[in-house]
Structures are given as C-alpha cells and as structure tokens.
C-alpha cells in the first residue's frame, strides 16, 4: 500500500468517522431530524477539504498497480468520502449536471475502469470485503445502529452465499445424486441463517437512527457526469444465483434480466463472472420436471424433490421477511410519516418510494412463486412438481 493510500485509509477510519458522527448527532437532536441545512457547516467543509487533500495526492500518484485488492479498497474509500459529501448536501445530483468534485471523480473513474465496477462505493466495500483493523471495520459513523446494520447485512449476505454455493455444487452431481439431498439441506440451513440474522436486525435496529442517520449515506451521487444509484445489500451475485438455480426467476424474463444487467457492475468481478455462468445453466426446477414423468415414484426423487421444495419455500420466506418486515418497518413506515418535500431529503435510492416498493414486491412474489397474472412466476411449475409428489 502506498503512503498516500495508507494516509487516506487512516483518515477514513478516524477523523472522517468522528466528523460524520458529530454531524449525525447534531441533525438527530433537532425536531426536524431530516434537516441538514445550516448545521455543522465548519465540520462539513472540513470533511470536504481534508478529503480533497488526500484525493489530489492520490490522483497525482496515478495508478500504482498494486493489485486488485488495493485498487478495490481505494475505490471504496473514495466512495465513502463522496457518499458523505452527498449525505451532507455538499453535492446533490438533482441540482448539478456533473459532480462538483472533478479530482475525486477522475480518481474514481480511473480505478473503477481498471477493476471493472461502477466508480462509487458498493456493498462489498462495507460488507464482505470490509477489512477491520484492531476490531473495527470501516463505516461512516461510529453509531451503534450503523454497526448493527453493517454486521447483520454482512452475516446475511454470507449466509446467502453459502446457500448459492451449495446449490451450485449440485449442477455437476445431478438431481438424482444421493448427495444432492445433503447439498439441498446445506442450502436450507444457510437460508434459515439468513432468516435468523434478519430477525436479529429487525429486533435490535432503532428505526429512527437507521432512517435518519444511516440510510442517507446510501443515496445516489454523481461521479463525473453520471449519477450512480445507491448501494444496497443485494449487490452480490449469490442471491440471484439462488433465484436462477432454483428456477424461481428466469434470466430471459424482461423484468428480471433488466435487474441483472443494472446490478452487474455494482458487484465485484468474481461475482459478475459466477452470475454470468449461472445465467447459462438449466434450473434445478426444470431438471426435476424433466425426469418427473419417469421417476416420480423413485425413492431418490421423493427425497430430493421434497428437499428442493423446502429450499424454495425458505428462499421465498427470506424475501417475504425482507419486504414485509425490514422494508416495511425501516423504510415504508418512517417515509409515510414525512411530507413529500421532506421525504426527498432522506430517501436513499433513485426511484420514488411507491416505485421502489412495487419493484421489491415483484421480487418477493417471484421468490414466493405466488400466483400472479401480471408477472411471470414459477407458481405453475412448482405446483406441477408438488403434484408428482402427492400423486
Ligand atoms: C435491496 C431495504 C436489510 C438483502 C433493498 C432495497 C431496499 C432494502 C429499500 C431496494 C434498493 C434500495 O433502495 O436500496 C432494506 C432494509 C434493511 C435491509 C430497510 C434492514 C434494515 C437487508 C438484509 C439483506 C438484504 C439483511 C440480506 C442479506 C437485499 C437484497 C436486495 C435488497 C438481496 C436487492 C433486491 C433483491 O434482490 O431482493 N433492501 N434491506 N437487505 N436488500 Fe435489503
């Protein structure tokens, strides 16, 4: 790691966190917690100016080509800095045609193009690739609720990854293999862990602290001329690999393939590669249906197809939990308590709330294989498989 990178990283892990935390405490102490105007201007400018000094040196240093991990980390660090400028309204993509931070943008675009990702911070920077030093991971603030959010998200993401890993291992083994039941059991256990961690988050996270002091760091911002949407815990390939391998979502579905294309560059390159590979595979649901007419009475079919249906049920349950519990409690309810004008200051993702909620609902129903006329779900295929078992 070059001296400039090390200095920037040290600042991000210390003064940057302290300044953001102080600002959050000032905002949160107001009656109108969503307001950031006219508060802590000295601190806001200090974040901007101190960060700028590091950025200028890093840009002058150029790409030191110290390998993927360092470049990826620096992109994340730079992204945290730019997301903080956005959070404190030192930039707002709605009022600008390009980022007012040309040096940070140039550095971000240079690194992003070289690693093959979007030029902003993404979930992996704060979750699965967030290196801790002395027991402390990177974060925007030192607020307890930010750590809760980051750590439970990360545990949930790793559990989804374990499920997708187990399902991927079935592909070369085949749906009739005796060990397939074990792999399906592993996937089921991993999905139960997702549910467990999300339950913990639901019980422990403070709604107001999350809504007013954590989520605003996940707003879209501009890098150069383009605006990039906020990061979200879904920006890893495992969740989509599960969707596709189970056969609950299809890569040729216009809605779902749009989602895959849009998220591709928000994921680390290794995730991009495994998702691409998975998009070319035949789903396990299709494979079970292929052999069902001839094998439905075989003991292996009964065991493996029953285990498969249980994994589908659990995957649907994680989606229902995400939408009906987490999104409802931590986003929908607090958003509804705000006027439209105030809401625009706190929402994190690009689309209006109703649009965002509708799109998450579509995903939930695809994963639950709900019977819906307006979207394609696997309801009929899954029912057909169940009917072979019940015959
Ligand atoms: C996406 C909210 C925790 C997995 C999203 C989105 C929202 C959201 C609003 C849509 C994109 C956006 O605007 O950012 C929340 C809230 C959480 C939470 C309020 C808790 C306080 C989690 C956890 C996981 C998770 C623990 C599991 C690892 C996902 C996934 C997506 C997503 C996979 C992408 C869309 C999808 O494929 O379903 N989340 N989330 N989220 N979140 Fe969460």
Coordinates of C-alpha atoms and ligand atoms in Angstrom, one line a residue:
X1 CA 0.0 0.0 0.0
X2 CA 1.5 3.4 -1.0
X3 CA 2.0 6.1 1.7
X4 CA -0.8 8.2 0.2
X5 CA -3.2 5.3 0.2
X6 CA -2.3 4.5 3.8
X7 CA -2.8 8.1 5.0
X8 CA -6.2 8.3 3.3
X9 CA -7.3 5.0 4.8
X10 CA -6.1 6.1 8.2
X11 CA -8.1 9.4 7.9
X12 CA -11.2 7.4 6.8
X13 CA -11.0 5.2 9.8
X14 CA -10.6 8.1 12.3
X15 CA -11.3 11.8 11.7
X16 CA -13.8 11.1 8.9
X17 CA -15.9 8.8 11.2
X18 CA -15.7 11.3 14.1
X19 CA -16.9 14.2 11.9
X20 CA -19.7 12.3 10.4
X21 CA -20.8 11.1 13.8
X22 CA -20.8 14.6 15.2
X23 CA -22.9 15.8 12.3
X24 CA -25.4 13.0 12.7
X25 CA -25.7 13.8 16.4
X26 CA -26.4 17.4 15.6
X27 CA -29.0 16.6 12.9
X28 CA -30.7 14.0 15.1
X29 CA -31.0 16.4 18.1
X30 CA -33.4 18.6 16.0
X31 CA -37.2 18.4 15.9
X32 CA -36.8 18.0 12.1
X33 CA -34.2 15.3 12.0
X34 CA -34.2 15.2 8.2
X35 CA -32.8 18.8 8.0
X36 CA -29.1 19.2 7.3
X37 CA -29.1 22.9 6.3
X38 CA -27.4 25.4 8.5
X39 CA -25.9 22.9 10.9
X40 CA -22.2 21.9 11.4
X41 CA -21.0 23.8 8.3
X42 CA -17.4 24.0 9.6
X43 CA -17.3 20.2 10.1
X44 CA -18.9 19.6 6.6
X45 CA -16.3 21.8 5.0
X46 CA -13.5 20.1 7.0
X47 CA -14.6 16.7 5.6
X48 CA -14.7 18.1 2.1
X49 CA -11.3 19.9 2.3
X50 CA -9.4 17.2 4.3
X51 CA -10.6 14.5 1.9
X52 CA -9.7 16.7 -1.1
X53 CA -6.1 17.0 0.0
X54 CA -5.7 13.2 0.1
X55 CA -7.5 12.8 -3.2
X56 CA -5.3 15.3 -5.0
X57 CA -2.2 13.4 -3.9
X58 CA -3.7 10.1 -4.9
X59 CA -4.6 11.4 -8.3
X60 CA -1.1 12.8 -8.9
X61 CA 0.4 9.4 -7.8
X62 CA -1.6 7.7 -10.6
X63 CA -2.5 4.0 -10.7
X64 CA 0.3 2.4 -8.7
X65 CA -0.9 -1.0 -9.9
X66 CA -0.6 -2.7 -6.5
X67 CA -3.1 -5.3 -7.5
X68 CA -6.9 -5.7 -7.4
X69 CA -7.4 -5.7 -3.6
X70 CA -5.7 -2.3 -3.1
X71 CA -7.5 -0.7 -6.1
X72 CA -10.8 -2.1 -4.9
X73 CA -10.2 -0.8 -1.4
X74 CA -9.2 2.6 -2.6
X75 CA -12.4 2.8 -4.8
X76 CA -14.4 2.0 -1.7
X77 CA -12.6 4.6 0.4
X78 CA -13.1 7.3 -2.2
X79 CA -16.8 6.2 -2.4
X80 CA -17.3 6.6 1.3
X81 CA -15.9 10.2 1.0
X82 CA -18.1 11.1 -1.9
X83 CA -21.2 9.5 -0.3
X84 CA -20.6 11.5 2.8
X85 CA -20.4 14.7 0.7
X86 CA -23.7 13.7 -0.8
X87 CA -25.2 13.0 2.6
X88 CA -24.3 16.4 4.0
X89 CA -25.7 18.1 0.8
X90 CA -22.3 19.4 -0.4
X91 CA -23.4 17.9 -3.7
X92 CA -26.9 16.9 -5.0
X93 CA -27.3 15.2 -8.3
X94 CA -30.7 16.8 -8.8
X95 CA -29.1 20.3 -9.0
X96 CA -26.0 19.5 -11.0
X97 CA -25.1 18.3 -14.4
X98 CA -21.8 16.9 -13.2
X99 CA -20.1 16.2 -9.9
X100 CA -18.6 19.4 -8.3
X101 CA -15.6 17.2 -7.3
X102 CA -13.6 16.7 -10.5
X103 CA -10.5 15.3 -8.9
X104 CA -12.4 12.7 -6.8
X105 CA -14.4 11.8 -9.9
X106 CA -11.3 11.4 -12.0
X107 CA -9.7 9.1 -9.5
X108 CA -12.9 7.1 -9.0
X109 CA -13.4 6.6 -12.8
X110 CA -9.8 5.7 -13.3
X111 CA -9.8 3.0 -10.6
X112 CA -13.4 1.8 -11.5
X113 CA -12.5 1.3 -15.1
X114 CA -9.4 -0.7 -14.1
X115 CA -11.2 -3.0 -11.7
X116 CA -14.4 -3.4 -13.8
X117 CA -17.0 -1.9 -11.5
X118 CA -19.0 1.3 -11.1
X119 CA -17.0 4.3 -9.9
X120 CA -18.8 4.6 -6.5
X121 CA -18.7 2.6 -3.3
X122 CA -20.8 -0.5 -3.3
X123 CA -22.0 -3.0 -0.8
X124 CA -18.9 -5.3 -0.8
X125 CA -16.8 -2.3 0.3
X126 CA -18.7 -2.1 3.6
X127 CA -19.8 -5.8 3.9
X128 CA -18.0 -8.8 2.5
X129 CA -14.7 -7.1 1.8
X130 CA -14.6 -4.6 4.7
X131 CA -11.2 -5.2 6.3
X132 CA -11.2 -4.5 10.0
X133 CA -8.2 -3.0 11.9
X134 CA -8.0 -3.7 15.6
X135 CA -11.5 -5.0 15.8
X136 CA -13.0 -2.0 13.9
X137 CA -14.4 -2.2 10.4
X138 CA -14.8 0.7 8.1
X139 CA -18.0 2.7 8.4
X140 CA -19.4 6.2 8.0
X141 CA -20.0 6.8 11.7
X142 CA -19.4 5.1 15.0
X143 CA -23.1 4.9 15.7
X144 CA -24.2 1.6 17.2
X145 CA -27.0 1.3 14.7
X146 CA -24.7 1.6 11.7
X147 CA -22.6 -1.2 13.0
X148 CA -25.7 -3.3 13.6
X149 CA -26.9 -2.7 10.1
X150 CA -23.5 -3.4 8.5
X151 CA -22.7 -6.5 10.5
X152 CA -26.1 -8.2 10.2
X153 CA -26.2 -7.4 6.4
X154 CA -22.8 -9.0 6.1
X155 CA -23.9 -12.1 8.0
X156 CA -27.0 -12.3 5.9
X157 CA -25.0 -11.9 2.7
X158 CA -22.5 -14.6 3.7
X159 CA -25.4 -16.9 4.5
X160 CA -27.0 -16.4 1.1
X161 CA -23.5 -17.1 -0.4
X162 CA -23.4 -20.4 1.4
X163 CA -26.8 -21.3 0.0
X164 CA -25.8 -20.5 -3.5
X165 CA -22.5 -22.3 -3.1
X166 CA -24.4 -25.5 -2.0
X167 CA -26.9 -25.2 -4.9
X168 CA -24.1 -24.6 -7.5
X169 CA -22.4 -27.8 -6.4
X170 CA -25.5 -29.8 -7.4
X171 CA -25.0 -28.9 -11.0
X172 CA -22.2 -31.4 -11.8
X173 CA -23.8 -34.0 -9.5
X174 CA -27.3 -34.1 -11.0
X175 CA -30.7 -34.0 -9.3
X176 CA -30.8 -37.8 -8.8
X177 CA -27.5 -38.0 -6.8
X178 CA -27.9 -39.2 -3.2
X179 CA -25.6 -36.4 -2.1
X180 CA -27.9 -33.8 -3.7
X181 CA -30.3 -34.2 -0.7
X182 CA -27.4 -33.2 1.6
X183 CA -26.5 -30.2 -0.5
X184 CA -30.1 -29.1 -0.5
X185 CA -30.1 -29.5 3.3
X186 CA -27.0 -27.3 3.4
X187 CA -28.8 -24.6 1.3
X188 CA -31.8 -24.9 3.6
X189 CA -29.7 -24.4 6.7
X190 CA -28.0 -21.4 5.2
X191 CA -31.3 -19.8 4.3
X192 CA -32.5 -20.4 7.9
X193 CA -29.5 -18.4 9.0
X194 CA -30.5 -15.5 6.7
X195 CA -33.9 -15.5 8.4
X196 CA -32.2 -15.6 11.9
X197 CA -29.9 -12.7 11.2
X198 CA -32.7 -10.6 9.6
X199 CA -34.8 -11.3 12.7
X200 CA -32.0 -10.0 14.9
X201 CA -31.7 -6.9 12.8
X202 CA -35.5 -6.4 13.0
X203 CA -35.4 -6.7 16.8
X204 CA -32.2 -4.7 17.5
X205 CA -32.1 -1.8 15.0
X206 CA -33.5 1.5 16.0
X207 CA -35.9 2.7 13.3
X208 CA -35.2 6.4 13.6
X209 CA -31.5 6.1 13.9
X210 CA -31.4 3.9 10.8
X211 CA -33.8 6.1 8.8
X212 CA -32.3 9.5 9.7
X213 CA -28.6 8.7 10.4
X214 CA -27.6 5.6 8.4
X215 CA -29.6 5.2 5.3
X216 CA -28.9 8.8 4.0
X217 CA -25.3 7.6 3.2
X218 CA -26.7 5.3 0.6
X219 CA -28.1 8.0 -1.7
X220 CA -27.2 8.2 -5.3
X221 CA -24.5 10.6 -6.3
X222 CA -22.7 11.8 -9.4
X223 CA -19.2 10.7 -10.4
X224 CA -18.2 12.8 -13.4
X225 CA -21.3 13.4 -15.5
X226 CA -23.2 10.2 -14.5
X227 CA -25.4 9.6 -11.5
X228 CA -25.0 6.2 -9.8
X229 CA -27.7 4.7 -7.7
X230 CA -27.2 3.9 -4.0
X231 CA -25.6 0.7 -2.8
X232 CA -27.9 -2.0 -1.3
X233 CA -27.3 -5.3 0.5
X234 CA -28.4 -7.1 -2.7
X235 CA -25.3 -6.2 -4.7
X236 CA -23.8 -9.7 -4.6
X237 CA -24.4 -12.5 -7.1
X238 CA -25.4 -15.2 -4.6
X239 CA -29.0 -14.0 -4.2
X240 CA -29.6 -14.1 -8.0
X241 CA -27.7 -17.4 -8.3
X242 CA -30.2 -18.9 -5.9
X243 CA -33.2 -17.4 -7.8
X244 CA -31.9 -18.8 -11.1
X245 CA -30.7 -22.2 -9.9
X246 CA -33.9 -22.8 -8.1
X247 CA -35.8 -21.7 -11.2
X248 CA -37.9 -19.1 -9.3
X249 CA -36.6 -16.3 -11.6
X250 CA -35.6 -16.6 -15.2
X251 CA -32.7 -14.8 -16.9
X252 CA -34.8 -14.3 -20.0
X253 CA -37.6 -12.6 -18.2
X254 CA -37.6 -9.0 -19.2
X255 CA -38.1 -7.6 -15.7
X256 CA -35.6 -9.9 -14.1
X257 CA -32.9 -9.6 -16.8
X258 CA -33.1 -5.8 -16.6
X259 CA -32.4 -6.1 -12.9
X260 CA -29.4 -8.3 -13.5
X261 CA -27.9 -6.0 -16.2
X262 CA -28.4 -3.0 -13.9
X263 CA -26.6 -4.6 -10.9
X264 CA -23.8 -6.3 -12.8
X265 CA -21.2 -3.5 -12.3
X266 CA -22.1 -3.0 -8.7
X267 CA -20.7 -6.4 -7.9
X268 CA -17.0 -7.4 -7.6
X269 CA -15.7 -9.0 -10.8
X270 CA -15.7 -12.5 -9.3
X271 CA -19.4 -12.2 -8.6
X272 CA -20.0 -10.9 -12.1
X273 CA -18.3 -14.0 -13.5
X274 CA -20.2 -16.5 -11.4
X275 CA -23.5 -14.8 -12.1
X276 CA -22.8 -14.9 -15.9
X277 CA -22.0 -18.6 -15.6
X278 CA -25.2 -19.3 -13.7
X279 CA -27.3 -17.4 -16.3
X280 CA -26.4 -20.1 -18.8
X281 CA -27.5 -23.0 -16.6
X282 CA -30.7 -25.1 -16.6
X283 CA -32.6 -24.6 -13.3
X284 CA -33.0 -27.4 -10.8
X285 CA -36.8 -27.0 -11.1
X286 CA -36.6 -27.6 -14.8
X287 CA -34.3 -30.6 -14.2
X288 CA -36.7 -32.2 -11.7
X289 CA -39.6 -31.6 -14.0
X290 CA -37.7 -33.2 -16.9
X291 CA -37.3 -36.5 -15.0
X292 CA -40.6 -36.4 -13.0
X293 CA -42.7 -38.3 -15.6
X294 CA -40.4 -41.4 -15.4
X295 CA -39.0 -41.1 -11.9
X296 CA -41.7 -39.6 -9.6
X297 CA -42.1 -42.9 -7.7
X298 CA -38.4 -43.5 -7.2
X299 CA -37.2 -43.1 -3.6
X300 CA -34.4 -40.7 -4.7
X301 CA -36.9 -38.5 -6.5
X302 CA -39.2 -38.3 -3.5
X303 CA -36.3 -37.4 -1.1
X304 CA -34.5 -34.9 -3.4
X305 CA -37.6 -33.2 -4.8
X306 CA -39.0 -32.8 -1.3
X307 CA -35.8 -31.2 -0.1
X308 CA -35.8 -29.0 -3.2
X309 CA -39.3 -27.7 -2.5
X310 CA -38.3 -26.9 1.1
X311 CA -35.3 -24.8 -0.2
X312 CA -37.8 -22.9 -2.5
X313 CA -40.1 -22.3 0.5
X314 CA -37.3 -21.0 2.6
X315 CA -36.0 -18.7 -0.2
X316 CA -39.5 -17.3 -0.5
X317 CA -39.6 -16.8 3.3
X318 CA -36.4 -14.7 3.2
X319 CA -37.9 -12.5 0.5
X320 CA -41.2 -12.1 2.4
X321 CA -39.2 -11.3 5.6
X322 CA -37.1 -8.6 3.8
X323 CA -40.1 -6.9 2.2
X324 CA -42.9 -7.4 4.8
X325 CA -40.7 -6.8 7.9
X326 CA -37.5 -5.0 7.2
X327 CA -38.6 -2.7 4.4
X328 CA -42.0 -2.0 6.0
X329 CA -40.6 -1.2 9.4
X330 CA -37.4 0.7 8.5
X331 CA -38.4 2.4 5.2
X332 CA -42.1 2.5 4.4
X333 CA -43.5 3.4 7.8
X334 CA -41.0 6.2 8.6
X335 CA -41.3 7.5 5.0
X336 CA -45.0 7.8 5.3
X337 CA -44.7 10.0 8.3
X338 CA -42.9 12.6 6.3
X339 CA -44.2 15.1 3.7
X340 CA -43.2 14.6 0.1
X341 CA -40.8 17.5 0.2
X342 CA -39.1 16.3 3.4
X343 CA -39.0 12.7 2.1
X344 CA -36.9 13.7 -0.9
X345 CA -34.2 14.7 1.6
X346 CA -34.0 11.2 3.1
X347 CA -34.8 8.6 0.5
X348 CA -31.7 6.6 -0.4
X349 CA -32.5 5.1 -3.8
X350 CA -33.3 6.8 -7.1
X351 CA -36.9 5.9 -7.8
X352 CA -39.9 7.3 -5.8
X353 CA -40.9 5.2 -2.8
X354 CA -44.0 3.7 -4.4
X355 CA -42.0 2.5 -7.4
X356 CA -39.3 1.1 -5.2
X357 CA -41.8 -0.8 -3.1
X358 CA -43.6 -2.2 -6.1
X359 CA -40.3 -3.5 -7.6
X360 CA -39.4 -5.2 -4.3
X361 CA -42.9 -6.7 -4.1
X362 CA -42.4 -8.2 -7.6
X363 CA -39.2 -9.8 -6.4
X364 CA -40.8 -11.1 -3.3
X365 CA -43.7 -12.7 -5.3
X366 CA -41.3 -14.2 -7.8
X367 CA -39.3 -15.8 -5.0
X368 CA -42.5 -16.9 -3.2
X369 CA -43.8 -18.3 -6.6
X370 CA -47.0 -16.5 -5.9
X371 CA -49.8 -17.0 -8.5
X372 CA -49.9 -13.6 -10.3
X373 CA -51.3 -12.8 -13.7
X374 CA -49.3 -9.6 -14.3
X375 CA -45.8 -11.1 -13.8
X376 CA -44.2 -14.4 -14.7
X377 CA -43.7 -16.6 -11.6
X378 CA -42.9 -20.3 -11.2
X379 CA -46.2 -21.0 -9.5
X380 CA -47.5 -23.4 -12.1
X381 CA -44.2 -25.3 -12.4
X382 CA -43.7 -25.6 -8.7
X383 CA -47.3 -26.8 -8.3
X384 CA -46.7 -29.4 -11.0
X385 CA -43.7 -30.7 -9.2
X386 CA -45.6 -30.9 -5.9
X387 CA -48.4 -32.8 -7.7
X388 CA -45.9 -35.5 -8.7
X389 CA -45.0 -36.0 -5.1
X390 CA -48.6 -36.0 -3.9
X391 CA -49.8 -38.4 -6.6
Ligands
LIG1 C1 -32.5 -4.3 -1.6 C2 -34.1 -2.3 2.4 C3 -31.6 -5.5 5.0 C4 -30.9 -8.1 1.0 C5 -33.1 -3.4 -0.8 C6 -33.8 -2.3 -1.2 C7 -34.3 -1.7 0.0 C8 -33.8 -2.5 1.1 C9 -35.2 -0.5 0.1 C10 -34.0 -1.7 -2.6 C11 -32.9 -1.0 -3.1 C12 -32.6 0.3 -2.3 O1 -33.3 1.2 -2.4 O2 -31.5 0.4 -1.6 C13 -33.5 -3.0 3.5 C14 -33.7 -2.6 4.9 C15 -33.0 -3.5 5.6 C16 -32.4 -4.4 4.6 C17 -34.5 -1.4 5.4 C18 -32.7 -3.6 7.1 C19 -32.8 -2.5 7.9 C20 -31.2 -6.5 4.2 C21 -30.6 -7.7 4.6 C22 -30.4 -8.4 3.4 C23 -30.9 -7.7 2.3 C24 -30.2 -8.1 6.0 C25 -29.8 -9.8 3.4 C26 -28.6 -10.0 3.1 C27 -31.3 -7.3 0.0 C28 -31.3 -7.7 -1.4 C29 -31.7 -6.6 -2.2 C30 -32.0 -5.5 -1.3 C31 -30.9 -9.1 -1.9 C32 -31.8 -6.5 -3.7 C33 -33.1 -6.7 -4.2 C34 -33.4 -8.2 -4.2 O3 -32.7 -8.9 -4.9 O4 -34.3 -8.5 -3.4 N1 -33.1 -3.6 0.6 N2 -32.7 -4.1 3.4 N3 -31.4 -6.5 2.8 N4 -31.8 -6.0 0.0 FE1 -32.3 -5.0 1.7

